[in-house]
Amino acid sequence: MTVKLVSINRPSINSTVAALLFAVAISCISFAQEAQRPGSKMANQSAASVARGKYIVEGIAVCSQCHTPRDSNGNLDRSHWLEGAALWLNPAQPAGNWPLQAPRIAGNPPGTDAEMVSLLTTGIWRDGKTLRPPMPQFRMTEPDAEAVVAYLKSLEPGPH
């Protein structure tokens, strides 16, 4: 018995996968370029989200009170905006679990975007625990939390 192998002319799976990856890469580049093009709808949405996040962080949540160091006069040091700081307030009653330092949140917040949004919408951190006082247990809407994350990521991180 003889077996005859027949060759079929079709693209290999590797070339199909490569073509698909190339198409995805081109789409991502186009998407990123559109988001950065001044006046584009995506750029305007991004700018609006960052502006909304700035309003929430600076005007409503007042994150700077704990996450920004102070100068010798007790004023917020804008040159180290939201870069983390020693906490300046203490509990009225001794609390063994009171944090001594507020983390950096400017530029590269201490979690993924999803973790930060979850924290800001539920008040629960990635380890399943609520944050320790004096950190407020926020219950933001998802769009507001996403705007806060967009603003924090828009800030230039300092050298750390």
CSV table of C-alpha atoms in Angstrom, one decimal:
chain,number,residue,atom,x,y,z
A,1,MET,CA,0.0,0.0,0.0
A,2,THR,CA,1.4,3.4,-1.0
A,3,VAL,CA,0.4,6.6,0.6
A,4,LYS,CA,0.6,9.8,-1.4
A,5,LEU,CA,1.0,13.1,0.5
A,6,VAL,CA,-0.8,15.9,-1.1
A,7,SER,CA,0.4,19.5,-0.5
A,8,ILE,CA,-2.3,22.1,-0.1
A,9,ASN,CA,-1.5,25.7,-0.9
A,10,ARG,CA,-2.7,27.7,2.1
A,11,PRO,CA,-0.9,30.1,4.4
A,12,SER,CA,0.7,28.5,7.4
A,13,ILE,CA,-0.8,29.2,10.8
A,14,ASN,CA,2.3,31.1,11.7
A,15,SER,CA,1.9,33.6,8.9
A,16,THR,CA,-1.8,34.0,9.7
A,17,VAL,CA,-1.0,34.7,13.4
A,18,ALA,CA,1.8,37.1,12.3
A,19,ALA,CA,-0.6,39.0,10.0
A,20,LEU,CA,-3.2,39.2,12.8
A,21,LEU,CA,-0.6,40.5,15.2
A,22,PHE,CA,0.5,43.1,12.6
A,23,ALA,CA,-3.0,44.3,12.2
A,24,VAL,CA,-3.5,44.6,15.9
A,25,ALA,CA,-0.3,46.5,16.3
A,26,ILE,CA,-1.3,49.0,13.5
A,27,SER,CA,-4.6,49.5,15.1
A,28,CYS,CA,-3.0,50.2,18.5
A,29,ILE,CA,-0.6,52.7,16.9
A,30,SER,CA,-3.5,54.4,15.1
A,31,PHE,CA,-5.5,54.5,18.4
A,32,ALA,CA,-2.6,56.0,20.3
A,33,GLN,CA,-1.9,58.6,17.6
A,34,GLU,CA,-5.6,59.6,17.5
A,35,ALA,CA,-5.6,60.0,21.3
A,36,GLN,CA,-2.6,62.3,21.1
A,37,ARG,CA,-3.7,64.4,18.1
A,38,PRO,CA,-4.8,67.8,19.5
A,39,GLY,CA,-8.5,68.5,18.8
A,40,SER,CA,-9.4,64.9,18.2
A,41,LYS,CA,-12.5,63.5,19.9
A,42,MET,CA,-10.3,61.0,21.9
A,43,ALA,CA,-7.8,63.6,22.9
A,44,ASN,CA,-10.7,65.9,24.1
A,45,GLN,CA,-12.2,63.0,26.1
A,46,SER,CA,-8.8,62.2,27.6
A,47,ALA,CA,-8.2,65.8,28.5
A,48,ALA,CA,-11.7,66.1,30.0
A,49,SER,CA,-11.1,63.0,32.0
A,50,VAL,CA,-7.8,64.3,33.4
A,51,ALA,CA,-9.5,67.7,34.2
A,52,ARG,CA,-12.3,65.9,36.0
A,53,GLY,CA,-9.8,63.8,37.9
A,54,LYS,CA,-7.8,66.9,38.9
A,55,TYR,CA,-11.0,68.6,40.1
A,56,ILE,CA,-11.9,65.5,42.3
A,57,VAL,CA,-8.3,65.0,43.6
A,58,GLU,CA,-7.6,68.7,44.4
A,59,GLY,CA,-11.0,70.1,45.1
A,60,ILE,CA,-13.2,67.3,46.5
A,61,ALA,CA,-11.0,64.5,48.0
A,62,VAL,CA,-8.2,66.8,48.8
A,63,CYS,CA,-5.6,64.0,48.5
A,64,SER,CA,-2.8,66.5,48.8
A,65,GLN,CA,-3.4,66.9,52.5
A,66,CYS,CA,-1.8,63.6,53.2
A,67,HIS,CA,0.0,62.6,50.0
A,68,THR,CA,2.1,65.8,49.6
A,69,PRO,CA,4.9,66.7,51.9
A,70,ARG,CA,4.9,70.1,53.7
A,71,ASP,CA,7.6,72.7,53.9
A,72,SER,CA,9.0,74.1,57.2
A,73,ASN,CA,6.0,76.5,57.4
A,74,GLY,CA,3.5,73.6,57.1
A,75,ASN,CA,2.5,74.6,53.5
A,76,LEU,CA,2.1,71.9,50.8
A,77,ASP,CA,5.3,71.5,48.8
A,78,ARG,CA,4.0,71.8,45.2
A,79,SER,CA,7.4,70.6,43.8
A,80,HIS,CA,6.6,67.2,45.3
A,81,TRP,CA,2.9,67.1,44.5
A,82,LEU,CA,1.3,63.9,45.6
A,83,GLU,CA,4.7,62.1,45.9
A,84,GLY,CA,3.9,60.7,49.3
A,85,ALA,CA,4.6,62.1,52.7
A,86,ALA,CA,4.9,61.5,56.4
A,87,LEU,CA,1.4,61.8,57.9
A,88,TRP,CA,1.1,65.0,59.9
A,89,LEU,CA,-2.0,64.1,61.8
A,90,ASN,CA,-2.4,61.6,64.6
A,91,PRO,CA,-5.5,59.8,66.0
A,92,ALA,CA,-7.2,61.2,69.1
A,93,GLN,CA,-6.8,57.8,70.7
A,94,PRO,CA,-3.7,55.6,70.3
A,95,ALA,CA,-4.2,53.3,67.3
A,96,GLY,CA,-1.6,50.6,66.7
A,97,ASN,CA,-2.6,50.3,63.0
A,98,TRP,CA,-2.2,54.0,62.2
A,99,PRO,CA,0.0,54.6,59.1
A,100,LEU,CA,3.0,56.8,59.4
A,101,GLN,CA,3.4,57.5,55.7
A,102,ALA,CA,1.0,58.2,52.8
A,103,PRO,CA,2.2,56.6,49.6
A,104,ARG,CA,3.1,58.3,46.3
A,105,ILE,CA,0.1,58.5,44.0
A,106,ALA,CA,1.5,60.9,41.4
A,107,GLY,CA,2.7,59.5,38.1
A,108,ASN,CA,2.6,55.9,39.0
A,109,PRO,CA,0.0,55.1,41.6
A,110,PRO,CA,0.6,52.1,43.9
A,111,GLY,CA,-1.6,49.7,42.0
A,112,THR,CA,-2.9,48.9,38.5
A,113,ASP,CA,-5.6,51.0,37.0
A,114,ALA,CA,-8.2,48.3,37.8
A,115,GLU,CA,-7.0,48.1,41.5
A,116,MET,CA,-7.1,51.9,41.9
A,117,VAL,CA,-10.6,52.1,40.4
A,118,SER,CA,-11.7,49.2,42.6
A,119,LEU,CA,-10.3,51.0,45.7
A,120,LEU,CA,-11.9,54.3,44.9
A,121,THR,CA,-15.3,52.7,44.1
A,122,THR,CA,-15.5,50.1,46.9
A,123,GLY,CA,-13.1,51.3,49.6
A,124,ILE,CA,-11.3,47.9,49.5
A,125,TRP,CA,-7.7,47.4,48.5
A,126,ARG,CA,-6.3,44.6,46.4
A,127,ASP,CA,-5.7,42.5,49.5
A,128,GLY,CA,-9.4,42.5,50.3
A,129,LYS,CA,-9.0,44.8,53.3
A,130,THR,CA,-10.4,48.3,53.8
A,131,LEU,CA,-7.7,51.0,54.0
A,132,ARG,CA,-6.6,52.2,57.4
A,133,PRO,CA,-7.7,55.5,58.7
A,134,PRO,CA,-7.2,58.4,58.0
A,135,MET,CA,-7.6,57.2,54.4
A,136,PRO,CA,-11.3,57.9,53.5
A,137,GLN,CA,-13.3,54.9,52.4
A,138,PHE,CA,-14.4,56.4,49.0
A,139,ARG,CA,-17.4,55.2,47.1
A,140,MET,CA,-16.8,57.1,43.8
A,141,THR,CA,-18.6,56.3,40.6
A,142,GLU,CA,-16.6,54.3,38.2
A,143,PRO,CA,-16.2,57.2,35.7
A,144,ASP,CA,-15.0,59.5,38.6
A,145,ALA,CA,-12.6,56.8,39.8
A,146,GLU,CA,-11.3,56.4,36.2
A,147,ALA,CA,-10.9,60.2,35.9
A,148,VAL,CA,-8.9,60.3,39.2
A,149,VAL,CA,-6.6,57.5,37.9
A,150,ALA,CA,-6.2,59.4,34.6
A,151,TYR,CA,-5.2,62.6,36.5
A,152,LEU,CA,-2.8,60.8,38.8
A,153,LYS,CA,-1.1,59.1,35.8
A,154,SER,CA,-0.9,62.4,34.0
A,155,LEU,CA,1.4,63.8,36.7
A,156,GLU,CA,5.1,63.7,36.2
A,157,PRO,CA,6.5,61.3,38.8
A,158,GLY,CA,9.4,62.6,40.8
A,159,PRO,CA,12.7,60.8,41.3
A,160,HIS,CA,12.1,57.8,43.6
